[in-house]
Coordinates of C-alpha atoms and ligand atoms in Angstrom, one line a residue:
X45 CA 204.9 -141.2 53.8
X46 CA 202.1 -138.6 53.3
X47 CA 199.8 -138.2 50.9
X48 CA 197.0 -135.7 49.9
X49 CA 193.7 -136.1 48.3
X50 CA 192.7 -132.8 46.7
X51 CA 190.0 -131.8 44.6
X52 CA 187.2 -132.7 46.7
X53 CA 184.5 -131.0 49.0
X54 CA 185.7 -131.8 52.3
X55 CA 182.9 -132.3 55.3
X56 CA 185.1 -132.2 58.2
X57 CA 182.1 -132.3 60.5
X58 CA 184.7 -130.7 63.2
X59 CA 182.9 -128.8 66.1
X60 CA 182.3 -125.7 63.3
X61 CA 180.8 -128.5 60.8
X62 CA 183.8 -126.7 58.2
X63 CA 183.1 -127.1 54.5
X64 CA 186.0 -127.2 52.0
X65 CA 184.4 -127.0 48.8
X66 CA 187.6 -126.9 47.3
X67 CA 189.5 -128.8 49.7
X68 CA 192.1 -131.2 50.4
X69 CA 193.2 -133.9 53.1
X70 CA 196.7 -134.5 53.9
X71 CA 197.3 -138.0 55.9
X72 CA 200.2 -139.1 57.2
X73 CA 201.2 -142.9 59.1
X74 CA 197.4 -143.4 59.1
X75 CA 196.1 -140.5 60.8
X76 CA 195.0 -136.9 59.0
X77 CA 197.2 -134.3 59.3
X78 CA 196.1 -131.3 57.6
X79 CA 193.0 -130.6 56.0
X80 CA 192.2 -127.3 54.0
X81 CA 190.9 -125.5 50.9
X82 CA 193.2 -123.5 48.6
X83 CA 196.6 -124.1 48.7
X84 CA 197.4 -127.4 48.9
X85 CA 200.9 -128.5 51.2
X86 CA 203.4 -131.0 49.4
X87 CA 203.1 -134.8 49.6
X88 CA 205.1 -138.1 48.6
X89 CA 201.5 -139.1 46.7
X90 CA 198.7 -137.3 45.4
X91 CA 195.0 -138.5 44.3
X92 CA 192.9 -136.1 42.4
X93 CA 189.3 -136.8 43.6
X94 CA 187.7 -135.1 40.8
X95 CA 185.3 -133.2 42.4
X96 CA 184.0 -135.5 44.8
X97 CA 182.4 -135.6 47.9
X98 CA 184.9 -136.4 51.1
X99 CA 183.2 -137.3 54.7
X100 CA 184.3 -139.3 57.9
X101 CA 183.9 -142.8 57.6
X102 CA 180.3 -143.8 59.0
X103 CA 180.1 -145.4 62.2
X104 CA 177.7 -148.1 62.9
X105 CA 176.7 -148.4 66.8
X106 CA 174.1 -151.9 66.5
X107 CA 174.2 -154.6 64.2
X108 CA 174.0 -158.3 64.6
X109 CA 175.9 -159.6 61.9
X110 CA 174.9 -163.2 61.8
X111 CA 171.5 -162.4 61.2
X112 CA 172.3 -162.1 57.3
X113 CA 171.5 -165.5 57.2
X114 CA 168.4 -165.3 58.0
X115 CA 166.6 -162.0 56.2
X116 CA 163.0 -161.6 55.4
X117 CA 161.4 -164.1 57.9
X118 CA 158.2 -163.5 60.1
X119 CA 157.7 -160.6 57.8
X120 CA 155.2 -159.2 59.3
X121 CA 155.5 -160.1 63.3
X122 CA 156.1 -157.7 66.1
X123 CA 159.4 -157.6 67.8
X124 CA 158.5 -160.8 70.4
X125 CA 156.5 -162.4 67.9
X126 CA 159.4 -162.0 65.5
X127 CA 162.0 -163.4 68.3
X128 CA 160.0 -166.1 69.1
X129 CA 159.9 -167.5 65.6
X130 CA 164.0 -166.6 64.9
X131 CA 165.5 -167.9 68.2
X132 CA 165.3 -171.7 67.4
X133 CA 166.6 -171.1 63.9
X134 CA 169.8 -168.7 65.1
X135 CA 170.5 -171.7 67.4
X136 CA 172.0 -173.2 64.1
X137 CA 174.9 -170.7 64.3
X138 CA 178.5 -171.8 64.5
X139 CA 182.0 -170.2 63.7
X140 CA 181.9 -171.1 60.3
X141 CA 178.0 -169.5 59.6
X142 CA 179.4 -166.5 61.6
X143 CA 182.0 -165.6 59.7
X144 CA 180.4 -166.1 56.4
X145 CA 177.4 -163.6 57.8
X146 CA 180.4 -161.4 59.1
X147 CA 181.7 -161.1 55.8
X148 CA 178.3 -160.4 54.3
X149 CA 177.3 -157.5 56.6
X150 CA 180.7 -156.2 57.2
X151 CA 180.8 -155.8 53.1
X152 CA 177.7 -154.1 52.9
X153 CA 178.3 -152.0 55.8
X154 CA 181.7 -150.7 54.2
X155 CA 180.4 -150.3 50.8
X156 CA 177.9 -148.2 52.2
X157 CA 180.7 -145.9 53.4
X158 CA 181.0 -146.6 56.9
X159 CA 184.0 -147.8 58.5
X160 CA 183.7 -148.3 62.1
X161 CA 181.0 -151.6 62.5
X162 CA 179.4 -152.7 65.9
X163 CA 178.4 -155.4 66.3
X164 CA 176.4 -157.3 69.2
X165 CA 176.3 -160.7 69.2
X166 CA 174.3 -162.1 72.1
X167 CA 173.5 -165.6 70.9
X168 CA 176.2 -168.2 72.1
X169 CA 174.5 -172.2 71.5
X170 CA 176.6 -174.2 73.9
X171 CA 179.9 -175.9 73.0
X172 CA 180.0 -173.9 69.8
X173 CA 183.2 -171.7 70.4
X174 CA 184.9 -169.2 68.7
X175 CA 181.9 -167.4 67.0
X176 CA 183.2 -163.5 68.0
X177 CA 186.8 -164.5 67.0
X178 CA 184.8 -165.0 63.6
X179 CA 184.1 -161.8 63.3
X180 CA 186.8 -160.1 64.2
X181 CA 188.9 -162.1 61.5
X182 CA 185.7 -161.1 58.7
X183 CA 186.5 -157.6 59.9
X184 CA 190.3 -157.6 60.2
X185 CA 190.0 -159.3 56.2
X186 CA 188.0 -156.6 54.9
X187 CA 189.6 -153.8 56.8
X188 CA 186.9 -152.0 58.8
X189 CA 187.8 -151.4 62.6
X190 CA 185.8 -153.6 65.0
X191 CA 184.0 -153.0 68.1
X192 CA 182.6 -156.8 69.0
X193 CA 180.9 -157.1 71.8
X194 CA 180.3 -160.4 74.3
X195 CA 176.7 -160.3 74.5
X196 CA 174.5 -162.8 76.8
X197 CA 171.2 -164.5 77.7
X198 CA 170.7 -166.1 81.0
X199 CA 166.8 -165.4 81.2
X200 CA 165.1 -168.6 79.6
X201 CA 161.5 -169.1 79.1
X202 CA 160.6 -171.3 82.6
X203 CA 162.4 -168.5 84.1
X204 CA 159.8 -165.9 82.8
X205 CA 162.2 -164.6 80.0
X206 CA 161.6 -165.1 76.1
X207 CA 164.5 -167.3 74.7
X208 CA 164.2 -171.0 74.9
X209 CA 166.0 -172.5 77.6
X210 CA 168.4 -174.2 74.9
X211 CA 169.8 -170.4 74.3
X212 CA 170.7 -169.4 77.6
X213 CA 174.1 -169.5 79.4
X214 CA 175.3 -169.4 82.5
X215 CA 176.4 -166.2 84.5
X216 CA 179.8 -167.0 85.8
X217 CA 180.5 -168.7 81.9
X218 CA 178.9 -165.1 80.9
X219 CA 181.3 -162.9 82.4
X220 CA 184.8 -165.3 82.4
X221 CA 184.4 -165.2 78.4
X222 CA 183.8 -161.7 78.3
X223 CA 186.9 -160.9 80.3
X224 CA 188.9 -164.1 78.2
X225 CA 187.8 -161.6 74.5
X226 CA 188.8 -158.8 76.0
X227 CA 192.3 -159.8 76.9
X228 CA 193.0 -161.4 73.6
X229 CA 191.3 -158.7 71.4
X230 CA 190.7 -155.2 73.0
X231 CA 193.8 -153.0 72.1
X232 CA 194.3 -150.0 73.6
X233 CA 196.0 -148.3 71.8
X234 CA 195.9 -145.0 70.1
X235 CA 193.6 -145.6 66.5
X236 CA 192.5 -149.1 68.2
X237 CA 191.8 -151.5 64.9
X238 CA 189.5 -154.2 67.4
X239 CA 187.6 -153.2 70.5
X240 CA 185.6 -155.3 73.0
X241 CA 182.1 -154.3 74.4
X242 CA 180.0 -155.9 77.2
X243 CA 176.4 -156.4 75.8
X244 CA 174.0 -158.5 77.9
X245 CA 171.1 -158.5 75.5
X246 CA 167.8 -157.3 76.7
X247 CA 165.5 -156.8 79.9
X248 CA 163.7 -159.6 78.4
X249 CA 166.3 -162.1 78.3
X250 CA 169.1 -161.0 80.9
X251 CA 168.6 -161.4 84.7
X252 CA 169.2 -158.9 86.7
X253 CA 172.1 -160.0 88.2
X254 CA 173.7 -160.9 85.2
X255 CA 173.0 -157.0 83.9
X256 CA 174.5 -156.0 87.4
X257 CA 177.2 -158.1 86.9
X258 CA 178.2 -157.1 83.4
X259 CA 178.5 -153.3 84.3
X260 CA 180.6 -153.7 87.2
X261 CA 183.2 -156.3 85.1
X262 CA 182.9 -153.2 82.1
X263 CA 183.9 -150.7 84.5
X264 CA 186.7 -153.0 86.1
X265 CA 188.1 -153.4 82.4
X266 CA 187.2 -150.2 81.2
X267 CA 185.0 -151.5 78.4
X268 CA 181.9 -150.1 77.1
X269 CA 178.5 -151.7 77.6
X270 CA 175.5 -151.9 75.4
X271 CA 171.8 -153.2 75.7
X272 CA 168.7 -153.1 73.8
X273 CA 166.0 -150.7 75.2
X274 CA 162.9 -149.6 74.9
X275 CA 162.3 -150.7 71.5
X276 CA 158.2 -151.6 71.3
X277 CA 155.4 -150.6 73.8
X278 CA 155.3 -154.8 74.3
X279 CA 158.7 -154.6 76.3
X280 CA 157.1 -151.7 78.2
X281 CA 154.6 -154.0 79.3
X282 CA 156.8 -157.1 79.9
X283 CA 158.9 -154.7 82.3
X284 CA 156.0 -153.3 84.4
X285 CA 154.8 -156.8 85.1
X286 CA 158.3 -158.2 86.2
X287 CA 160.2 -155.2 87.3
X288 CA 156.9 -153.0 88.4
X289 CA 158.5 -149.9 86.5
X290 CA 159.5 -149.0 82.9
X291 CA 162.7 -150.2 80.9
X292 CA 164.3 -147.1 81.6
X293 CA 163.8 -146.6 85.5
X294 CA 164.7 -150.3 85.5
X295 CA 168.2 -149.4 83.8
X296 CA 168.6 -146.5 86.1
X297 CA 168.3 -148.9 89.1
X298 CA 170.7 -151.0 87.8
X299 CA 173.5 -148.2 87.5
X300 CA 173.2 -148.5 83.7
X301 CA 172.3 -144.6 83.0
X302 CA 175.8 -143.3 83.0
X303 CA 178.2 -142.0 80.2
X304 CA 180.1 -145.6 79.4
X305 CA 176.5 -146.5 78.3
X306 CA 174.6 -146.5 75.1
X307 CA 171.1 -148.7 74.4
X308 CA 169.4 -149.7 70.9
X309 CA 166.2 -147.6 69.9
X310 CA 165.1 -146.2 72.6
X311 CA 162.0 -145.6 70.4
X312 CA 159.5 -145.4 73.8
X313 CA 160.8 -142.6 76.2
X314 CA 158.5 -140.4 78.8
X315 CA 160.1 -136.6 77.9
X316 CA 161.6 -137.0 81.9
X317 CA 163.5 -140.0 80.7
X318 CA 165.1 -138.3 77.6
X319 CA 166.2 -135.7 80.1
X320 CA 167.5 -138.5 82.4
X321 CA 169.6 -139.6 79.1
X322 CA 171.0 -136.4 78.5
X323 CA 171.9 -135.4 82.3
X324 CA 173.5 -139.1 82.9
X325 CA 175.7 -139.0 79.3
X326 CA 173.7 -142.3 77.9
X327 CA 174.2 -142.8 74.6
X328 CA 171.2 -143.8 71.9
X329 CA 171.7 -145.8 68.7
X330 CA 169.1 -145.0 66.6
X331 CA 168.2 -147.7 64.2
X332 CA 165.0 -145.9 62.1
X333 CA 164.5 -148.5 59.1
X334 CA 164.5 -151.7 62.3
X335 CA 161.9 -149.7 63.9
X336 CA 159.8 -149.4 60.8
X337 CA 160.3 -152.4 59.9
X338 CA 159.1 -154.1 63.1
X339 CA 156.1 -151.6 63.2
X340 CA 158.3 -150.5 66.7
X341 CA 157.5 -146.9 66.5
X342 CA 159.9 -143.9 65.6
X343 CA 162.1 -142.6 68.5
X344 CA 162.2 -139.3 69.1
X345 CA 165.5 -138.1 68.0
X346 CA 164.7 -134.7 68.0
X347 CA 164.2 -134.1 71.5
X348 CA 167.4 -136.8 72.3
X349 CA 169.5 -134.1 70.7
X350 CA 168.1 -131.2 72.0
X351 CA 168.6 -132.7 75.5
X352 CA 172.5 -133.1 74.8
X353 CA 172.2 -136.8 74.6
X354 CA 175.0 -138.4 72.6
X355 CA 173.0 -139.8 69.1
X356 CA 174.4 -142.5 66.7
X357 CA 173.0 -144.9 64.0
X358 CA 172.4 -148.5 63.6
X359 CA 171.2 -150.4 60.5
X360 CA 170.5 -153.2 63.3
X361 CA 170.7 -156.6 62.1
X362 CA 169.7 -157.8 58.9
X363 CA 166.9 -160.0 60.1
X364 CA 164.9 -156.6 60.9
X365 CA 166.7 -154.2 58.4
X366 CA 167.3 -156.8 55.0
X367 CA 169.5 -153.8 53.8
X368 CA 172.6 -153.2 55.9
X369 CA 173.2 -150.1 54.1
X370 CA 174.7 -147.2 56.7
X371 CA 174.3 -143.9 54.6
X372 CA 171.0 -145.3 53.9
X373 CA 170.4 -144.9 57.4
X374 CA 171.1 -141.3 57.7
X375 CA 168.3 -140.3 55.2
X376 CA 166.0 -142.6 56.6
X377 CA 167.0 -140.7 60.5
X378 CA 166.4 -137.5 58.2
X379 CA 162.7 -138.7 57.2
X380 CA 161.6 -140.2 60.3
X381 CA 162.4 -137.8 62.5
X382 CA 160.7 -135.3 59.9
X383 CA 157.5 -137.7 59.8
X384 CA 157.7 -137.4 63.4
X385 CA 158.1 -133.8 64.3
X386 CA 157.6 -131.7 61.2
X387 CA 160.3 -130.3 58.5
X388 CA 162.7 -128.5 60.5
X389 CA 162.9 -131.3 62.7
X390 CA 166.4 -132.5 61.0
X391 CA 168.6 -131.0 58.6
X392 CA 170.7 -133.1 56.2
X393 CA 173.7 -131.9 57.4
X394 CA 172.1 -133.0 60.7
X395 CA 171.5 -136.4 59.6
X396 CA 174.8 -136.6 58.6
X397 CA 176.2 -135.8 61.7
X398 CA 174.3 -138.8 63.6
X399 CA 175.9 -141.1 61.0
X400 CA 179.8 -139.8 61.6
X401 CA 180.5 -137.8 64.6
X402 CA 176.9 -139.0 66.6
X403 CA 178.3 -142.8 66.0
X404 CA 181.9 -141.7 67.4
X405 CA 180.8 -140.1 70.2
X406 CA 178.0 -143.0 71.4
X407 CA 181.0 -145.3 70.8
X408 CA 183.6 -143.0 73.2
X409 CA 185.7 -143.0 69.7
X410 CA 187.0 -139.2 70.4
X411 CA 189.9 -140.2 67.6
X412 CA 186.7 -140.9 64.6
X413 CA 184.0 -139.3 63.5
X414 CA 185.5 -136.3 61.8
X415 CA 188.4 -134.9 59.8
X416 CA 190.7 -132.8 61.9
X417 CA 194.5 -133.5 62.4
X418 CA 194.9 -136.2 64.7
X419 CA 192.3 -138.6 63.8
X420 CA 192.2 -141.5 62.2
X421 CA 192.4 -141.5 58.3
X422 CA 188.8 -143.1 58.1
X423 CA 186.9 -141.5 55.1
X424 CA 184.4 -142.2 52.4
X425 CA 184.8 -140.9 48.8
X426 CA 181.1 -140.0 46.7
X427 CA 181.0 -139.4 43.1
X428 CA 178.8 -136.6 42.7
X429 CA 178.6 -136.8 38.7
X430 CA 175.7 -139.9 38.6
X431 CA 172.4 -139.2 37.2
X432 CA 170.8 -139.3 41.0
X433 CA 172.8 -135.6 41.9
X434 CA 172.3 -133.6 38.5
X435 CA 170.7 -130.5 39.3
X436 CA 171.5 -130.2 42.7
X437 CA 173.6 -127.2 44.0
X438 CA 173.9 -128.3 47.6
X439 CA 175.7 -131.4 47.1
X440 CA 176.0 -132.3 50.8
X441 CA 172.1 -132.3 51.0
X442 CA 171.6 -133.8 48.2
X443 CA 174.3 -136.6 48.6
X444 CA 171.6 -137.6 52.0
X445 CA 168.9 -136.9 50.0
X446 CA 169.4 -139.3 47.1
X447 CA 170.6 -142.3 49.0
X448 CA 171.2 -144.7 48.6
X449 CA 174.6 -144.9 47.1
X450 CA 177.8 -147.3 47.1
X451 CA 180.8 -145.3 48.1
X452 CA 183.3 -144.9 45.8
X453 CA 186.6 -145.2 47.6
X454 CA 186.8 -145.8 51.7
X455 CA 190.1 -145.3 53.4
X456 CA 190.6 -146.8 56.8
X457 CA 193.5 -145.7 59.0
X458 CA 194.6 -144.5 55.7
X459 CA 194.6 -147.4 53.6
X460 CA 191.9 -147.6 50.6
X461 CA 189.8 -150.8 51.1
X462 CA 187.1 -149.6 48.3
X463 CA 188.2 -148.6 45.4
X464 CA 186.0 -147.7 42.3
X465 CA 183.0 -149.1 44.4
X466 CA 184.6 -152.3 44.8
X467 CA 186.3 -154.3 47.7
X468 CA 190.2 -154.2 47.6
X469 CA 190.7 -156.6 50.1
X470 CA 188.2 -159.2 49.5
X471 CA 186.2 -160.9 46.6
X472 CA 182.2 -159.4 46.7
X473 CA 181.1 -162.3 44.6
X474 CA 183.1 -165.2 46.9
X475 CA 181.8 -163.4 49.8
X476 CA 178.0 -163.4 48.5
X477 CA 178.5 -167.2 47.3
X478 CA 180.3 -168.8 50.6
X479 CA 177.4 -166.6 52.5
X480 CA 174.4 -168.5 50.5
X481 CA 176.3 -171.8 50.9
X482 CA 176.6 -171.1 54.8
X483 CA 172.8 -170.2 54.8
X484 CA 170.9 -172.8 53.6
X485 CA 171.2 -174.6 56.7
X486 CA 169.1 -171.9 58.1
X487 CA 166.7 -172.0 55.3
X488 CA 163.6 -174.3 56.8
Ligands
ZN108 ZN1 169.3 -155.1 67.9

């Protein structure tokens, strides 16, 4: 069964970053086969675009889903101050919260065009079970691919970490339900639908050990491993005092610079440690609107890239970023990055690139992230005929430059799971109304 979508200007983002302004996509069992402009091949179905804008799927590399629950607390806290106030209240989370918040973010997330979702959930209250299960069912319903991580605390305040001692687990518990998920859920095979990561959370609220631990079970399975890093000048501080060196030469002692690595914001880096990043293969998921919003700082993206390091984007959770919008994301990378280091510090089509092919590549996704034969049919549709693009030309610019926007159709492994801006799988409305219901008890 093929079938082609024509009429459309097709950003393959391939290693020539190919326009079709008058192009087409042919996909076949799931993955693209052909993609072109002028002639279009035969197929068993066709959809006329109408003009439209076609890119890769986004890609998502930080989130924490169940923070949907609680958005717009300690509004205006730094990132410890901020922590310190949320902890006790995530400790409320079960299954049932989880998957409602899943649902919530994972909708957002896909009607803002993106179709790959990390997520890193690090919070685990003992005896409540099942909570990444939960979001790999919210995922699976509404028909984004996954990449769930097993994240982990074991650094409680009498220890000298920041979490309460209620929110901290056990090492050995850690790792043997890390390596329990990844059994039951990792797949690996070709156009994998659910992926397992290893995430211990923070310098702040993981032992050493327990960071140790997690990279060598990562590399025994072959899984990926995430951390936060280097997100406020606070954690620079906190790292000094315990560790006597900075987040970054802590993570290189630990043998957590290396290419199966990527770390959240990364906003604080000496110019030697951005060259460290791009020498070692670490990847960077930059999360711009997090940053702002936590008065973090604004990483500097433009060197990352020019040093070769592998870039993707991150709404972050929604406790720090109330809008879990992805393409959003890419204009705000554009403007940062210019408020940073001046106008030609980012192009749009640059911007773009973080959001698609950046995200695949921090993700080791080498079958996302573009449109070429042999990847995965993940793409996102844009009407270009709204009142927010009249009078452009450039349409790709101007499709970064305007956003937000809700996606118009999304197709995942070739099936359409937006359609006319609207969920096909799922219910928006039953989603937004189970999600309030869940929340409340996270209200006071
Ligand atoms: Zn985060």
């Amino acid at each position: 069964m093929t079938t082609l979508y024509s009429n459309a200007w097709v950003v393959t983002m391939d290693d020539e970053r190919t326009e079709h302004e008058r192009g087409w996509l042919l996909i076949e069992d799931g993955f693209v086969s052909d993609v072109g402009g002028g002639d279009e091949p035969a197929a068993d179905e066709h959809v006329d675009l109408r003009g439209a804008i076609v890119t890769p799927g986004l890609v998502n590399t930080h989130h924490h889903l169940y923070q949907t629950l609680t958005r717009a607390r300690a509004q205006q806290a730094d990132l410890f101050t901020w922590l310190r106030e949320l902890y006790p209240v995530w400790a409320r989370v079960d299954a049932e919260a989880e998957y409602a918040a899943a649902r919530t973010g994972i909708a957002e997330l896909a009607l803002s065009g993106c179709t790959t979702v990390f997520d890193h959930h690090y919070v685990f209250p003992r005896g409540r079970t099942g909570l990444v299960e939960a979001e790999v069912q919210a995922a699976r319903e509404v028909g984004v691919r996954i990449v769930a991580s097993r994240g982990s605390m074991d650094l409680g305040e009498s220890d000298g970490g920041l979490p309460p001692d209620e929110l901290v687990e056990d090492l050995d518990a850690v790792l043997a339900e890390t390596e329990r998920l990844a059994g039951e859920l990792h797949e690996p095979e070709r156009g994998p639908r659910v992926q397992i990561a290893v995430a211990p959370c923070s310098p702040f609220s993981v032992t050493r050990k327990l960071m140790e631990e997690s990279a060598a079970l990562a590399r025994r399975l072959g899984l990926p491993l995430h951390t936060h890093l280097a997100e406020t000048v606070e954690e620079e501080g906190y790292c000094r005092e315990l560790y006597g060196c900075t987040p970054v030469e802590y993570l290189e002692q630990l043998g957590w610079l290396a290419e199966d690595v990527w770390c959240a914001h990364c906003v604080h880096l000496a110019p030697d440690e951005i060259r460290r990043f791009g020498e070692t293969g670490t990847g960077v998921a930059h999360c711009p609107t997090s940053n702002l919003r936590l008065g973090a700082g604004i990483a500097p993206v433009r060197d990352l890239v020019a040093a070769g390091v592998r870039v993707g984007l991150g709404v972050d959770g929604s406790a720090s970023n109330e809008r879990g919008d992805l393409f959003l994301e890419v204009k705000q990378a554009l403007l940062v990055a210019r408020g940073r280091s001046g106008p030609d510090a980012m192009t749009a089509r640059g911007a773009l690139a973080l959001g698609t092919r950046g995200g695949a590549a921090v993700l080791r996704r080498d079958d996302l992230g573009s449109l070429e034969p042999g990847k995965c049919a993940d793409f996102a549709v844009w009407r270009v005929d709204g009142l927010e693009l009249g009078g452009a030309v450039d349409l790709v610019a101007a499709l970064v430059l305007t956003a937000p926007h809700r996606v118009d159709r999304l197709v995942v492994g070739g099936e359409e799971i937006v359609r006319d801006g609207h969920l096909v799988r799922a219910d928006e409305d039953e989603i937004a109304r189970k999600h309030r219901r869940e929340a409340r008890r996270f209200a006071a």
